[in-house]
Amino acid sequence: MSTGYWLGVDLGGTKILAGLFDDDLKLLARAKQPTSAAGGPTGVVANIVKAVDEVVRAADIDPSKILGMCLGIPGQIELGSTRVKFAPNLDWRDVDVKPLLPESWHWPIIVENDVRMGTYGEFAHGAAKGARHVLGVFVGTGVGGGMILNGELFTGFNGNAGEIGHLIVHWRRGTELEGIAGRKYMMKRAKEILDDAPKRVRKEWKGVDLAGVRSSQLAEYYQKDDPVAVQLVDDAARALGAALGGLVNFISPQVIVVGGGVTGALGDTFIERIWEIAQRYALPGAANGVKCVSAQLGDDSGIVGCAAYAKAHLPAAPAVPAEPSPAEVVQSEAI
């Protein structure tokens, strides 16, 4: 029987995932809630509470035995606080999460960047388990990343380390990697390509809401050799490969984990193409022994990473608080 429990919560632009884990980090219960970002921070946190309540009920555990929690948020986190400086997909600017949390939550809480937590999940229990130097790249609506250096999560001087999507890959135009490889931006480019495409190509996309195209739809078009999808995916792979080749030279990772919705839909051939390109840009011998692999944990990488990070970095909460009190909230320090 577990001596305590850990919570991992992954807040996304459209959905919230919560997981309850025992002290061995075995997943006991998992819940999903809509983010409903239009409701603002208060509404989003209310849905986080629903998800946490759901996993606690599903696992049928005593909440007083929860030892800690990590909340992964898609944005920039101010080090040493629970303040979200900027979360574009949520339209949050300068939002402090702490006052919005239930007073009944006695356990300590870390607030961290969601993609860094996904990287930590793959490092702790996924495709990069056992490695000491890990680069995580998650390709979905946008492109995010995280780094594990010498076995520790690297956040950098002011907490912005890992923002690979904002690397400039075309210095004259100021084009970011995310602007080529993120699905949201791929679909903007799809419109530009279709506007100048032959009629037979435009016909294949007739009636498709480009803004609403999901990764699975993009993959379907790509697998049918649709010229628009092929161009978009190959451009994304080339841009990602060039960026990763440069990062192999710069930080010398042991394992590169590539995940996210776009990667999952396109499969291993997408990763193979990325790595093929990356090795062209790597210095002689720099890529020797480096593994570029698919994320193993899928959607659960965030909740696993959050729970594992909380266990590794939080002081355990008292088993039974004398009385309900506001959550003690702790933010990870820069390594």
XYZ file of C-alpha atoms in Angstrom, residues 68 79 189 269:
4
model
C 2.641 17.193 -3.625
C 11.110 31.703 -11.379
C 1.179 28.507 -45.166
C 9.245 8.308 -40.888
